[in-house]
Short mmCIF file of C-alpha atoms in Angstrom, two decimals:
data_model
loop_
_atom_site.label_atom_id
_atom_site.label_comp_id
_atom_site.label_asym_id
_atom_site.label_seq_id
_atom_site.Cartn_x
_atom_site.Cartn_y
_atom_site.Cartn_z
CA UNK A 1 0.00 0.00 0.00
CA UNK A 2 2.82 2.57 0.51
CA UNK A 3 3.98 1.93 -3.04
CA UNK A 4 0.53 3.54 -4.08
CA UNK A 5 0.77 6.55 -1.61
CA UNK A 6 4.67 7.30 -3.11
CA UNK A 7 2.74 7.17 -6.52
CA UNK A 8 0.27 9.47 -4.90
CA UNK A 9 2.87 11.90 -3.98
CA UNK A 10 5.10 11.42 -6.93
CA UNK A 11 2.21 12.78 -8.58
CA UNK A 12 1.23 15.75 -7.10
CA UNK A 13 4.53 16.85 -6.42
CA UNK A 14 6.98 15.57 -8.95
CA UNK A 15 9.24 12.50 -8.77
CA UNK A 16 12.14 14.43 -6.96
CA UNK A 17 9.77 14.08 -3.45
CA UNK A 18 8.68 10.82 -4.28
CA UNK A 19 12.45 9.81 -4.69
CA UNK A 20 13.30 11.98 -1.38
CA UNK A 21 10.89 9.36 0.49
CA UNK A 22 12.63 6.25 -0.69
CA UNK A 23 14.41 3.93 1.37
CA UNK A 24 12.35 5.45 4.78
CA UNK A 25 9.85 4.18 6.48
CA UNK A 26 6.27 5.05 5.59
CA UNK A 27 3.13 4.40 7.85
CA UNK A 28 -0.49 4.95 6.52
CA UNK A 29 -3.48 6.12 8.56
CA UNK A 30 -6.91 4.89 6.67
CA UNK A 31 -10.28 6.20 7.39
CA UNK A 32 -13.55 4.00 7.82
CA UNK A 33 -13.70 4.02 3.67
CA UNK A 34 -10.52 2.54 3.47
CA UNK A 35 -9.26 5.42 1.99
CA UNK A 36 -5.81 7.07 3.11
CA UNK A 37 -6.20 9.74 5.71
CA UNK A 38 -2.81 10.13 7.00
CA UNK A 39 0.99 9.15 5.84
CA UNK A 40 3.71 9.43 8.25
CA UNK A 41 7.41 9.41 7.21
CA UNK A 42 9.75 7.89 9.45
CA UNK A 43 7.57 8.69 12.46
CA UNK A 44 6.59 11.83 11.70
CA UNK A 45 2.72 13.50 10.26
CA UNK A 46 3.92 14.37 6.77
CA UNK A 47 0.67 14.58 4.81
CA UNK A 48 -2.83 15.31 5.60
CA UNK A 49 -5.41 13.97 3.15
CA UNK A 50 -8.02 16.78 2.49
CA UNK A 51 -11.60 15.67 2.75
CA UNK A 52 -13.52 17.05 0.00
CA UNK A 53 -11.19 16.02 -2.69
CA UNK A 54 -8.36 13.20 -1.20
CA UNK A 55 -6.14 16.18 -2.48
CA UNK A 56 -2.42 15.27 0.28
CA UNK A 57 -1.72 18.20 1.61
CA UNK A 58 1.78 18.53 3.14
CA UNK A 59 2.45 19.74 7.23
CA UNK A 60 5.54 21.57 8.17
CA UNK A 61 7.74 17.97 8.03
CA UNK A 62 6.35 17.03 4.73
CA UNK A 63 7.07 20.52 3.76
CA UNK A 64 10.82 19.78 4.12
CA UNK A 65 10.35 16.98 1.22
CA UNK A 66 8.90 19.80 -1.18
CA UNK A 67 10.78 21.86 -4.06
CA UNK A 68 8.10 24.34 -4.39
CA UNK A 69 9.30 26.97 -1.68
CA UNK A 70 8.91 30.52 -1.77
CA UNK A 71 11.26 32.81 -0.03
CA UNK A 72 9.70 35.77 1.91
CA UNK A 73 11.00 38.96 3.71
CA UNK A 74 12.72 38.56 7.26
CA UNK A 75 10.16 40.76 8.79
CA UNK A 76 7.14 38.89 7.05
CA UNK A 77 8.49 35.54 8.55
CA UNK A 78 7.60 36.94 11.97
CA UNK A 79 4.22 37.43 11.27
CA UNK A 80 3.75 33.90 9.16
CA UNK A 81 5.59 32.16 12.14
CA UNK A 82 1.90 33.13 13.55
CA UNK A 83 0.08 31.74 11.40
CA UNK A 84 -0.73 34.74 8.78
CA UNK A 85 -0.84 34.80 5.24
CA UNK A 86 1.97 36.13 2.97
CA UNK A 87 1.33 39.48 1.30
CA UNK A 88 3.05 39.37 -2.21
CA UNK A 89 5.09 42.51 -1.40
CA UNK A 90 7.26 40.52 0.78
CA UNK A 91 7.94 37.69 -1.68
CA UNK A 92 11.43 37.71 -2.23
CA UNK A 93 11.37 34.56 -4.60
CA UNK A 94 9.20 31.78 -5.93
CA UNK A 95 10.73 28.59 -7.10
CA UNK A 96 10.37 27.76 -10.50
CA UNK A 97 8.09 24.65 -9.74
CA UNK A 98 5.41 26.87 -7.58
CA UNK A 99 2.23 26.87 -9.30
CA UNK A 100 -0.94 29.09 -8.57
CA UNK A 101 -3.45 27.20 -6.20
CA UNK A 102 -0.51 24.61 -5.49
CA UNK A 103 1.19 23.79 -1.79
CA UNK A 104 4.07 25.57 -1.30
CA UNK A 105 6.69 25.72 1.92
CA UNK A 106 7.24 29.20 3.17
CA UNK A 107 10.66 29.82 3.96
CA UNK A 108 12.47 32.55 5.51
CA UNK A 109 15.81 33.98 3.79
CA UNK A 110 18.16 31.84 6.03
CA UNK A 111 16.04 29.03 4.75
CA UNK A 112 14.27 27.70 7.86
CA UNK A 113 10.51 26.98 6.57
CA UNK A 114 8.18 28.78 8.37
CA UNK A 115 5.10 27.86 7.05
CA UNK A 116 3.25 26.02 4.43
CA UNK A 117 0.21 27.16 2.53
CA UNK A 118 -1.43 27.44 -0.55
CA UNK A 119 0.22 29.82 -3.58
CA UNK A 120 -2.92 31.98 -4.72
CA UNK A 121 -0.89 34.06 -7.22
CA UNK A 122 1.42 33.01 -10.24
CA UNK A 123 4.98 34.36 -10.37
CA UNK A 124 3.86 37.04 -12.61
CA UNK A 125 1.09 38.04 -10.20
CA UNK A 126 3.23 38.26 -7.68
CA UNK A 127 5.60 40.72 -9.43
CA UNK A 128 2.22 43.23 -8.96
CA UNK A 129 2.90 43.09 -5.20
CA UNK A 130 -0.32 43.25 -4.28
CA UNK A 131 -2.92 41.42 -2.31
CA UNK A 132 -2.03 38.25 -0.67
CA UNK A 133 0.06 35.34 -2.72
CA UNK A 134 0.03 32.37 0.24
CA UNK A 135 -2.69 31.58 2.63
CA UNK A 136 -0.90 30.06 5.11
CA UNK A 137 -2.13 26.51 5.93
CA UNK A 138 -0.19 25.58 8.65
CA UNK A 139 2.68 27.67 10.46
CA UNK A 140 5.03 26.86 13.33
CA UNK A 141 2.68 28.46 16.19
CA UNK A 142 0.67 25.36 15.61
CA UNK A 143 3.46 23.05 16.40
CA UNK A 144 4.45 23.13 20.03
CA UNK A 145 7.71 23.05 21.09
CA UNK A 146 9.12 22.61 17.82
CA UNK A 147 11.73 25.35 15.94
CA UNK A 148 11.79 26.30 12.68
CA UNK A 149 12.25 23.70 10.59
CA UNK A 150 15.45 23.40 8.12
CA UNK A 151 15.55 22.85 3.99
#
């Protein structure tokens, strides 16, 4: 069954993560369907299936698997540590992978990820620098007792 959930992942966020993930030890969590609900990667929550469309949606470890960061401002990365969204003014770079209405890890400039979230804008719209590019799904003021996380 992991085999499937790798394929899963390979999938929805290229073959790079999906590599990442081999050779470690992957647990699955299944719901009363059947259907996969959680995926754990050497012990750790490292995707979250969403209900309404079985859509894996990365926490702050699976996060560390993920190309698709986007680099923000110092002083933003205070305010996402809390768990608010990114305002496209203080996107200081998107990685070439990111794609609108995709998961993306936040990271600050030293490259600790701060947060992950959902990319509203595409690179070019976040060139504008206006209104907010990354609703922030999960930060590290949900996870107690944990620092930020490295690359």
């Amino acid at each position: 069954m992991a085999l499937n959930t790798v394929q899963i992942i390979a999938y929805l966020y290229g073959r790079e993560v999906a590599e990442r993930l081999a050779g470690r030890k992957i647990n699955i969590k299944y719901n009363k369907e059947g259907r996969i609900r959680y995926v754990y990667v050497d012990g750790e929550l490292a995707f979250v299936m969403r209900n309404n469309d079985g859509y894996l949606l990365p926490t702050l470890y699976g996060a560390t698997l993920l190309d698709r960061r986007v680099v923000i401002s110092r002083e933003a990365a205070e305010y996402v540590k809390q768990g608010r969204n990114v305002p496209a003014k203080y996107v200081i770079e998107a990685a070439p992978h990111a794609r609108p209405n995709g998961e993306v890890a936040v990271v600050d400039p030293e490259g600790l990820i701060v947060a992950v979230g959902r990319l509203i804008y595409s690179k070019k719209e976040i060139t504008l620098k206006r209104g907010y590019a990354i609703k922030v799904r999960e930060s590290l003021k949900d996870v107690k007792g944990q620092r930020a996380l490295p690359q």
